[in-house]
Every structure is written in C-alpha cells, then in structure tokens.
mmCIF file of C-alpha atoms in Angstrom:
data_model
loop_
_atom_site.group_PDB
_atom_site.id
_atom_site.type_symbol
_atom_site.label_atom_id
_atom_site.label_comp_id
_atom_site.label_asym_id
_atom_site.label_seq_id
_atom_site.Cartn_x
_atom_site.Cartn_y
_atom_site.Cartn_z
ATOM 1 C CA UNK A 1 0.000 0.000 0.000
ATOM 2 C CA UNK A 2 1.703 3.268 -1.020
ATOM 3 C CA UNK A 3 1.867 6.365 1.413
ATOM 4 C CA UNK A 4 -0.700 7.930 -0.120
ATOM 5 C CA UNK A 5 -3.290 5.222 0.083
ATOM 6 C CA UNK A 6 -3.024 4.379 3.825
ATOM 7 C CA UNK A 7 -3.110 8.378 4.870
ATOM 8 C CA UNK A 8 -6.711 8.153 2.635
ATOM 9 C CA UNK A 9 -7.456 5.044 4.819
ATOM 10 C CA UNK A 10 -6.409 6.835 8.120
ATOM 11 C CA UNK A 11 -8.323 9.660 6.882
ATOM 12 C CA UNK A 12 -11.432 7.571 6.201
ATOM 13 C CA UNK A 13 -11.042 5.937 9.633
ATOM 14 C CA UNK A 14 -10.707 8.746 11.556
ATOM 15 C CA UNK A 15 -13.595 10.481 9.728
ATOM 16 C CA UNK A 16 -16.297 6.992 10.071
ATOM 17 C CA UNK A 17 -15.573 6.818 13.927
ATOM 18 C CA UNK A 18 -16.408 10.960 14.178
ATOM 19 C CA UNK A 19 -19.369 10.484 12.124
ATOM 20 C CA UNK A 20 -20.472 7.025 14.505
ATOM 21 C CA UNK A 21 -20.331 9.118 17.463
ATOM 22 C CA UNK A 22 -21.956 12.321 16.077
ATOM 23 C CA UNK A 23 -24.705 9.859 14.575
ATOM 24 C CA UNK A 24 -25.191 8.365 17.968
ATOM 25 C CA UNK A 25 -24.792 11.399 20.333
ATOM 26 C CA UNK A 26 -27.610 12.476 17.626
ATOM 27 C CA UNK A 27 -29.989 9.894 17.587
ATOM 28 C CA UNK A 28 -29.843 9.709 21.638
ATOM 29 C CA UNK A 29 -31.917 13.037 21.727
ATOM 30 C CA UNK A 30 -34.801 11.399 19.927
ATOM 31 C CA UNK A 31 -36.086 9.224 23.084
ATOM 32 C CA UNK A 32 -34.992 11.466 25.708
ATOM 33 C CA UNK A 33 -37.451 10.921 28.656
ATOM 34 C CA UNK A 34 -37.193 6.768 28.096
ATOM 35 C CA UNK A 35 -33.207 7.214 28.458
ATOM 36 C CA UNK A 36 -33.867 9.816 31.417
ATOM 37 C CA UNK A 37 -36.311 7.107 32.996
ATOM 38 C CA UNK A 38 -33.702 4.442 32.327
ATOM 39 C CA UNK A 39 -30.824 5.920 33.403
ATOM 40 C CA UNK A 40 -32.555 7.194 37.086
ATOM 41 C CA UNK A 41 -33.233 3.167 37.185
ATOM 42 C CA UNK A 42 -29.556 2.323 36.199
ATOM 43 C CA UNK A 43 -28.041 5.171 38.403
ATOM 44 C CA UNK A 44 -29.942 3.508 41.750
ATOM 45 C CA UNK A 45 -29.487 0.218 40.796
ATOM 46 C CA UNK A 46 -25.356 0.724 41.245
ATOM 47 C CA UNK A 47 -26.060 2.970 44.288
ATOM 48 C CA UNK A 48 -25.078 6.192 42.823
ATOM 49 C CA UNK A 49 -27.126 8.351 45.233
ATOM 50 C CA UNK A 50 -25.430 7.328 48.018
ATOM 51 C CA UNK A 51 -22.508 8.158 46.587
ATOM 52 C CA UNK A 52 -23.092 11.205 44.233
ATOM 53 C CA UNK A 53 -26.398 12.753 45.688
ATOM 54 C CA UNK A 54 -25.798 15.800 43.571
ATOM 55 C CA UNK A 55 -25.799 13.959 40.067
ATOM 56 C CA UNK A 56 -28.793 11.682 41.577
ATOM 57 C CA UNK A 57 -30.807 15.080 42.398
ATOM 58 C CA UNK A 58 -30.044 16.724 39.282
ATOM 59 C CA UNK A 59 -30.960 13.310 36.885
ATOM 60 C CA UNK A 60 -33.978 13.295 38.731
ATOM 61 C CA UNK A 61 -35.043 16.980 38.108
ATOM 62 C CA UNK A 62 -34.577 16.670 34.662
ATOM 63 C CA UNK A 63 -36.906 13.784 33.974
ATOM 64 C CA UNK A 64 -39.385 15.369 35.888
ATOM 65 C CA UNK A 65 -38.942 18.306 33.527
ATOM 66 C CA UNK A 66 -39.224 15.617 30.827
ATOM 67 C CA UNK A 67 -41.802 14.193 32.059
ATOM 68 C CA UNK A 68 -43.941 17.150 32.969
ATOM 69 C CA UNK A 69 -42.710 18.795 29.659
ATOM 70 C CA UNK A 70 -43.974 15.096 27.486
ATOM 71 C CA UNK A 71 -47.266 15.069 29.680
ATOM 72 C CA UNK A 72 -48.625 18.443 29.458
ATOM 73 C CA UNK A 73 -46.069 20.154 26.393
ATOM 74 C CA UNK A 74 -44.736 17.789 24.142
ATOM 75 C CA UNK A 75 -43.962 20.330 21.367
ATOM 76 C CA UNK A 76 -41.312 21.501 23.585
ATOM 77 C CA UNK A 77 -39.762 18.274 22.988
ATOM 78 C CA UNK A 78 -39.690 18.777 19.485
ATOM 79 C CA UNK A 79 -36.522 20.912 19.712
ATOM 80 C CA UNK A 80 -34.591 17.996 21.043
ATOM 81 C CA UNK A 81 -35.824 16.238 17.592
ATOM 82 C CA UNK A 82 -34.696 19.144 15.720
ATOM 83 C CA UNK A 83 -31.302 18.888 17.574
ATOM 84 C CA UNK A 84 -30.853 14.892 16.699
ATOM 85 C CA UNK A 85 -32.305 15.805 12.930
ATOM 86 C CA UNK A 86 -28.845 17.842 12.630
ATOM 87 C CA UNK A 87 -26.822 16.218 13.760
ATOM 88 C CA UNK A 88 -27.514 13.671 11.591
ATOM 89 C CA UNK A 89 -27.396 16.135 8.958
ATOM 90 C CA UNK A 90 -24.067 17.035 10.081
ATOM 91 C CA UNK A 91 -23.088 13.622 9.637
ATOM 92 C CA UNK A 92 -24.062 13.197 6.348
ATOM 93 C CA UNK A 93 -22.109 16.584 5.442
ATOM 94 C CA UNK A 94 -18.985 14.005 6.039
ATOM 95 C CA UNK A 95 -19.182 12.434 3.193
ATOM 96 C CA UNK A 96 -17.956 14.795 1.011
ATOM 97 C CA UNK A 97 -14.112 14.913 3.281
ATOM 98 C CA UNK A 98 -14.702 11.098 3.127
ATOM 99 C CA UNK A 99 -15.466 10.676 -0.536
ATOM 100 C CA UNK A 100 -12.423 14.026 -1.543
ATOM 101 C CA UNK A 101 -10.583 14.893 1.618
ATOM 102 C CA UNK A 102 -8.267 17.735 0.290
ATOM 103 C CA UNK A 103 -11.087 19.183 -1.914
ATOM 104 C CA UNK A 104 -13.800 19.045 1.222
ATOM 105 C CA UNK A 105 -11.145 20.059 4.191
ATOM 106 C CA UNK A 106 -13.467 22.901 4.847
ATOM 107 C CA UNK A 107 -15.712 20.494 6.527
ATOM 108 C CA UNK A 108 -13.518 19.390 8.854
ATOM 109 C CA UNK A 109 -12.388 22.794 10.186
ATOM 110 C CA UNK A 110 -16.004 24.373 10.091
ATOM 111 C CA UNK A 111 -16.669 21.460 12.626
ATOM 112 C CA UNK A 112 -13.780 22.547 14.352
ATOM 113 C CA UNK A 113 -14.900 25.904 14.556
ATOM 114 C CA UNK A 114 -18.335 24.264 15.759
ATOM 115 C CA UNK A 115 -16.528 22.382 18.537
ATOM 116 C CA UNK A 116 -14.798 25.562 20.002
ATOM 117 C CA UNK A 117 -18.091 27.114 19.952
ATOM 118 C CA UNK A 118 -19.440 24.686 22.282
ATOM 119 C CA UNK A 119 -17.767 26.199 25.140
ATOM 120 C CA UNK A 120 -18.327 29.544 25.458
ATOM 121 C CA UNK A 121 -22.572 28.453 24.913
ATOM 122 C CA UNK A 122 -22.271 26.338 27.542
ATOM 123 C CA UNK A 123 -20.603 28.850 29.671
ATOM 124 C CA UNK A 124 -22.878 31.513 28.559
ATOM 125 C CA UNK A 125 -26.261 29.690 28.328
ATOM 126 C CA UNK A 126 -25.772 26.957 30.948
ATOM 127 C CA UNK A 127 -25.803 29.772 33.591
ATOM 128 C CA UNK A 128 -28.830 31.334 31.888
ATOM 129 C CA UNK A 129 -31.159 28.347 32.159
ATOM 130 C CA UNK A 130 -30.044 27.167 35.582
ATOM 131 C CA UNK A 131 -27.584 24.111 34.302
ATOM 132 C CA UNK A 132 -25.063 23.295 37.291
ATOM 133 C CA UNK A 133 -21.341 24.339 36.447
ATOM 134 C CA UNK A 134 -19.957 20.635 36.647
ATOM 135 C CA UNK A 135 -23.186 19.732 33.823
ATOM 136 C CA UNK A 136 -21.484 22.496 31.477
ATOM 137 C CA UNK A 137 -18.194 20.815 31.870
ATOM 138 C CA UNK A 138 -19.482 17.480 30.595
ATOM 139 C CA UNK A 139 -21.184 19.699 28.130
ATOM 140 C CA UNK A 140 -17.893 21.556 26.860
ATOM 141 C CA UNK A 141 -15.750 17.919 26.960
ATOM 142 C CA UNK A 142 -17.642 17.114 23.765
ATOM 143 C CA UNK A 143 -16.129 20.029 22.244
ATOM 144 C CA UNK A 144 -12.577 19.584 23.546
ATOM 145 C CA UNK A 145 -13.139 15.208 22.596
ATOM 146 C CA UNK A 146 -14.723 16.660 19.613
ATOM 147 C CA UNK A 147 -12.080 18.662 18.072
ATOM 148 C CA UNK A 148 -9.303 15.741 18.686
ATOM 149 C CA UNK A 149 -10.094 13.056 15.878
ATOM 150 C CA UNK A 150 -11.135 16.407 13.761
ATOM 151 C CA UNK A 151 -7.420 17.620 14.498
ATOM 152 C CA UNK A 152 -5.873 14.605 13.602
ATOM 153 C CA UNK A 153 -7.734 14.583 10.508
ATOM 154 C CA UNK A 154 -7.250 17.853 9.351
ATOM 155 C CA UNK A 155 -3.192 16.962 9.886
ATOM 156 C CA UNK A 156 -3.781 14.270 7.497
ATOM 157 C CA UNK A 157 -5.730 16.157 5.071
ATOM 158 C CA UNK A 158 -2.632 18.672 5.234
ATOM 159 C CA UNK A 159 0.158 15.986 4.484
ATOM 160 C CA UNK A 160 -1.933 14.138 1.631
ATOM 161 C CA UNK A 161 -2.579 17.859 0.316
ATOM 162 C CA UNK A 162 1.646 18.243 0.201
ATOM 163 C CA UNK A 163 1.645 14.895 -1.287
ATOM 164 C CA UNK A 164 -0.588 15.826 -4.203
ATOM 165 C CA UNK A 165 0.916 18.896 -4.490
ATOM 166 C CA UNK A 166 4.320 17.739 -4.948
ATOM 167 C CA UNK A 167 3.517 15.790 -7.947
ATOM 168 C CA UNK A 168 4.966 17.105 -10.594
ATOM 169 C CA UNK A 169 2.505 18.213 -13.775
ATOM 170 C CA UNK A 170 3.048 15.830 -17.019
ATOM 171 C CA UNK A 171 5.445 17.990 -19.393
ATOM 172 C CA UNK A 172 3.933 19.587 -22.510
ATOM 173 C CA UNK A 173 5.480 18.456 -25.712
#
C-alpha cells in the first residue's frame, strides 16, 4: 500500500468513527425521557445516590422536567428532535471529506470551529437556564473530545494535500 493510500485510509477511519459518534450522540436526543427514565433506574441500581447525591438530584429533576414537559407540552420536545435531525445532517455533510478529503477540508475545520463554539454556549447559556457548572463541563468535553479526531484529521488532510501537491505536472510536448 503506497503512502498515499493508507493516509486516505487513516483519513477515512478517523472520519467513520467521528461520524459514529456524532450519529449516535444524535440519535440519543430522539427518546430522551425513556433514556432519562432508564438511566434514574440504572443510576440507583449501582447505588449512585449514596454516593453522588448531587448527580442523583439533578438526573432526577430533569426527567421530571421531561416528564412534565412530554405530559402536558410535548412540542417543547420537538426541539430535542430538531437537535438529533442535525446532527444527523451534520453527519451526512462528512461524506464529502470522506469521498475528496483535500477538496472538502473545509468540513472538517467548520466542525472545528463548531466544537470551540461549544464552550463559550455552555458557559454563557448553561448559567442562563439554571444548568449546574460541573453539567457544562461534561457539556464543553464534547467540544474539547470533539475537536481531537477532527485535528488529527485535518493533519492528514494537510500531508496528503503536500503529497498531491508535490507531484509534478506531465510535461507539454
């Protein structure tokens, strides 16, 4: 396999387990108040309140918000679908790095820009709406995981860019 062809396959490798995760971080926000229901379950079932009351009080206040917000307003749960719908979108935006990576780089480091961006709205917003500080820490970690397979990518994209680009053009007879 030449040098070029297994930089494409790291590329491809590194971009198919970023697009996994985005596809499943996405499709989590679909069922929302079944996962907060099963997670309280899971959470007391390996004694987590006794040991992290705060994390126990706060999983519990959300899916009573859930479930208040599915009983009596479930449109307001529609902007949770909106928010799986693009990621999934996102996702699908991958395929064009996947399928060209030099031409469709652009991808890559708009996502990166999108990763940085989670911090300062979850420092900004997670105050706003009443989310506790160590929540918006977890929130901001998908940012800072995030940008580190999209890094190593974009490094890739760079070096089979210099590859390409040190190819010499056929000479003209």
């Amino acid at each position: 396999m030449s040098d070029r062809a297994a930089l494409v396959k790291g590329i491809r490798a590194w971009l198919a387990f970023f697009v996994v995760c985005l596809v499943l971080s996405g499709a989590t926000a679909f069922p929302l108040v079944h996962e907060l229901r099963w997670t309280e379950e899971l959470l007391r079932h390996l004694s987590v309140p006794e040991h992290l009351p705060g994390l126990m009080e706060w999983i519990e206040r959300v899916r009573r918000g859930l479930d208040t917000a599915d009983a009596d307003y479930p449109f307001l749960l529609y902007g949770t679908d909106w928010l799986a719908f693009a990621h999934l979108v996102i996702a699908v935006a991958f395929y064009g790095p996947y399928r060209d990576p030099v031409r469709n780089i652009w991808v890559v480091e708009f996502s990166m820009i999108a990763c940085a961006g989670i911090v300062p709205l979850a420092l900004i917003c997670g105050p706003l709406r009443g989310i506790p500080f160590w929540w918006s820490v977890i929130d901001m970690s998908f940012g800072v995981f995030g940008v580190i397979p999209l890094y190593v990518v974009r490094k890739k994209i760079k070096r089979l860019e210099s590859m390409t680009v040190d190819v010499p053009a056929p000479a003209v007879a």
